[in-house]
Amino acid sequence: MERDDYEFGERITRDLEARRAACEILDVKEDASEEALKKAYRRASMKYHPDLNPNDNNTAKRFLLVKCAYELLAKDKPCEMLLEKIKSWTGVPENDKYKLDNLWGHFLWWREKFFG
């Protein structure tokens, strides 16, 4: 296997995992219709909107994850803003469950922290 083949395989794997995570965040099936995605996005947006949860410091980050999940599933658009935001978030988990030497590890960690 050549290096390019390996990197391509890694990108495909990360994309599939990101889509599964987005489905979990929006609570939809992988084959959800555009209408189902819109409804799920609206429901999650209302639940995690910072204006509706002024006493929760993590709501803005949750809202960002909801937005990115929707953009990935509905528009097939990776969310660069999420990747940049994850880089800036502080705090490291106590255990070694996720590899935090890459953005994907940070995303998985924050997804679990905010969405169980």
Short mmCIF file of C-alpha atoms in Angstrom, two decimals:
data_model
loop_
_atom_site.label_atom_id
_atom_site.label_comp_id
_atom_site.label_asym_id
_atom_site.label_seq_id
_atom_site.Cartn_x
_atom_site.Cartn_y
_atom_site.Cartn_z
CA MET A 1 0.00 0.00 0.00
CA GLU A 2 1.41 3.34 -0.98
CA ARG A 3 1.39 6.37 1.26
CA ASP A 4 -1.23 8.15 -0.86
CA ASP A 5 -3.52 5.12 -0.64
CA TYR A 6 -3.14 5.05 3.13
CA GLU A 7 -3.87 8.77 3.49
CA PHE A 8 -6.90 8.44 1.21
CA GLY A 9 -8.18 5.57 3.33
CA GLU A 10 -7.66 7.62 6.49
CA ARG A 11 -9.61 10.55 5.02
CA ILE A 12 -12.49 8.26 4.07
CA THR A 13 -12.53 6.70 7.53
CA ARG A 14 -12.52 10.12 9.23
CA ASP A 15 -15.31 11.30 6.95
CA LEU A 16 -17.47 8.28 7.76
CA GLU A 17 -16.83 8.68 11.47
CA ALA A 18 -17.63 12.39 11.27
CA ARG A 19 -20.92 11.60 9.54
CA ARG A 20 -21.81 9.04 12.21
CA ALA A 21 -20.99 11.59 14.91
CA ALA A 22 -23.11 14.21 13.14
CA CYS A 23 -26.02 11.77 13.03
CA GLU A 24 -25.66 11.24 16.77
CA ILE A 25 -25.51 14.96 17.46
CA LEU A 26 -28.68 15.64 15.45
CA ASP A 27 -30.29 12.36 16.53
CA VAL A 28 -31.09 11.25 12.97
CA LYS A 29 -30.47 8.11 10.96
CA GLU A 30 -27.70 8.01 8.37
CA ASP A 31 -30.23 7.99 5.54
CA ALA A 32 -32.30 10.90 6.90
CA SER A 33 -34.09 13.03 4.34
CA GLU A 34 -33.38 16.71 3.86
CA GLU A 35 -36.63 17.55 5.65
CA ALA A 36 -35.73 15.29 8.60
CA LEU A 37 -32.32 16.96 8.82
CA LYS A 38 -33.89 20.43 8.85
CA LYS A 39 -36.30 19.43 11.64
CA ALA A 40 -33.54 17.83 13.67
CA TYR A 41 -31.32 20.89 13.18
CA ARG A 42 -34.08 23.26 14.31
CA ARG A 43 -34.87 21.10 17.34
CA ALA A 44 -31.21 20.88 18.39
CA SER A 45 -30.63 24.58 17.67
CA MET A 46 -33.47 25.55 19.97
CA LYS A 47 -32.21 23.20 22.66
CA TYR A 48 -28.63 24.49 22.57
CA HIS A 49 -29.03 28.09 21.46
CA PRO A 50 -26.90 30.37 23.68
CA ASP A 51 -29.68 32.96 24.02
CA LEU A 52 -32.01 30.33 25.44
CA ASN A 53 -29.41 28.97 27.88
CA PRO A 54 -27.64 32.03 29.31
CA ASN A 55 -26.44 30.22 32.45
CA ASP A 56 -24.71 27.36 30.60
CA ASN A 57 -21.15 28.23 29.53
CA ASN A 58 -20.92 25.25 27.17
CA THR A 59 -24.02 26.02 25.15
CA ALA A 60 -22.17 28.04 22.51
CA LYS A 61 -19.84 25.12 21.84
CA ARG A 62 -22.75 22.68 21.67
CA PHE A 63 -24.56 25.03 19.30
CA LEU A 64 -21.45 25.13 17.10
CA LEU A 65 -21.33 21.33 16.97
CA VAL A 66 -25.01 21.21 15.99
CA LYS A 67 -24.41 23.71 13.19
CA CYS A 68 -21.39 21.81 11.92
CA ALA A 69 -23.24 18.49 12.06
CA TYR A 70 -26.05 19.93 9.97
CA GLU A 71 -23.70 21.47 7.42
CA LEU A 72 -21.85 18.18 7.03
CA LEU A 73 -24.98 16.07 6.57
CA ALA A 74 -27.21 18.47 4.64
CA LYS A 75 -24.68 20.39 2.57
CA ASP A 76 -21.76 17.95 2.51
CA LYS A 77 -19.64 20.81 3.80
CA PRO A 78 -16.90 20.11 6.36
CA CYS A 79 -16.94 22.74 9.05
CA GLU A 80 -13.60 24.55 9.14
CA MET A 81 -14.91 26.85 11.84
CA LEU A 82 -15.37 23.84 14.12
CA LEU A 83 -11.85 22.65 13.49
CA GLU A 84 -10.45 26.09 14.32
CA LYS A 85 -12.63 26.36 17.40
CA ILE A 86 -11.53 22.94 18.65
CA LYS A 87 -7.91 24.03 18.37
CA SER A 88 -8.62 26.95 20.69
CA TRP A 89 -10.57 25.05 23.35
CA THR A 90 -8.63 24.48 26.51
CA GLY A 91 -8.66 21.56 28.85
CA VAL A 92 -7.51 18.03 28.36
CA PRO A 93 -9.39 14.94 29.47
CA GLU A 94 -7.94 13.02 32.38
CA ASN A 95 -7.94 9.66 30.62
CA ASP A 96 -6.31 8.57 27.37
CA LYS A 97 -9.51 7.51 25.62
CA TYR A 98 -8.95 9.91 22.71
CA LYS A 99 -5.75 10.92 21.00
CA LEU A 100 -5.64 14.67 21.35
CA ASP A 101 -2.72 15.14 19.03
CA ASN A 102 -5.15 15.73 16.16
CA LEU A 103 -8.36 17.64 15.56
CA TRP A 104 -10.46 14.51 15.14
CA GLY A 105 -9.54 13.34 18.63
CA HIS A 106 -10.57 16.72 20.02
CA PHE A 107 -13.86 16.58 18.14
CA LEU A 108 -14.69 13.12 19.48
CA TRP A 109 -13.80 14.19 22.99
CA TRP A 110 -15.98 17.33 22.85
CA ARG A 111 -18.83 15.43 21.21
CA GLU A 112 -18.87 12.93 24.05
CA LYS A 113 -18.50 15.64 26.68
CA PHE A 114 -21.45 17.65 25.40
CA PHE A 115 -23.75 15.01 23.95
CA GLY A 116 -22.93 11.97 26.09
#
